[in-house]
Amino acid sequence: VTTLAAGLNRVDDDWLGSIAVDVPNPDGEGVIGYYPKPAEGATLEEGSVAVDGSSMSYSGPMLRQPPNDGSNPPPVDVGEGTISATC
């Protein structure tokens, strides 16, 4: 099961929060996570967040969290990406 989780708050003209997509690991157990690469100060300043009615999207630098095989692997920079959802 693929899971999308997001929580955003608008503070003045800035968006703060988190967005994550977890997909099943095709090579075995666990999930692979994808999420925005946080800018300095843990905001989404380096990317672009758009909220329009019931739609949300993020475009910018992304990280990939490999499945935890017991070694707790660190996230890997995967370049630019987009996450979007409409409710």
PDB file of N, CA and C in Angstrom, residues 12 15 31 38 53 56 58 64 70:
ATOM      1  N   ASP A  12       2.664  33.606   8.086  1.00  0.00           N
ATOM      2  CA  ASP A  12       2.864  34.800   7.267  1.00  0.00           C
ATOM      3  C   ASP A  12       2.824  34.388   5.797  1.00  0.00           C
ATOM      4  N   TRP A  15       5.324  28.552   3.978  1.00  0.00           N
ATOM      5  CA  TRP A  15       4.719  27.264   4.297  1.00  0.00           C
ATOM      6  C   TRP A  15       5.738  26.451   5.081  1.00  0.00           C
ATOM      7  N   VAL A  31       9.239  -0.454   3.552  1.00  0.00           N
ATOM      8  CA  VAL A  31       8.832   0.570   2.594  1.00  0.00           C
ATOM      9  C   VAL A  31      10.031   1.433   2.218  1.00  0.00           C
ATOM     10  N   PRO A  38      14.960  18.854   3.254  1.00  0.00           N
ATOM     11  CA  PRO A  38      14.751  20.096   3.991  1.00  0.00           C
ATOM     12  C   PRO A  38      15.878  21.085   3.763  1.00  0.00           C
ATOM     13  N   GLY A  53      -7.145  25.138  -3.318  1.00  0.00           N
ATOM     14  CA  GLY A  53      -8.383  24.431  -2.991  1.00  0.00           C
ATOM     15  C   GLY A  53      -8.075  23.097  -2.334  1.00  0.00           C
ATOM     16  N   MET A  56      -2.620  19.960  -3.573  1.00  0.00           N
ATOM     17  CA  MET A  56      -1.343  20.355  -3.014  1.00  0.00           C
ATOM     18  C   MET A  56      -0.251  19.736  -3.866  1.00  0.00           C
ATOM     19  N   TYR A  58       4.333  19.723  -4.339  1.00  0.00           N
ATOM     20  CA  TYR A  58       5.687  20.143  -3.979  1.00  0.00           C
ATOM     21  C   TYR A  58       6.588  19.775  -5.128  1.00  0.00           C
ATOM     22  N   ARG A  64      15.480  10.009  -0.657  1.00  0.00           N
ATOM     23  CA  ARG A  64      14.911   8.652  -0.666  1.00  0.00           C
ATOM     24  C   ARG A  64      15.412   7.958   0.592  1.00  0.00           C
ATOM     25  N   GLY A  70      17.514  -3.300   9.261  1.00  0.00           N
ATOM     26  CA  GLY A  70      18.162  -3.509  10.552  1.00  0.00           C
ATOM     27  C   GLY A  70      19.393  -2.643  10.707  1.00  0.00           C
TER      28      GLY A  70
END
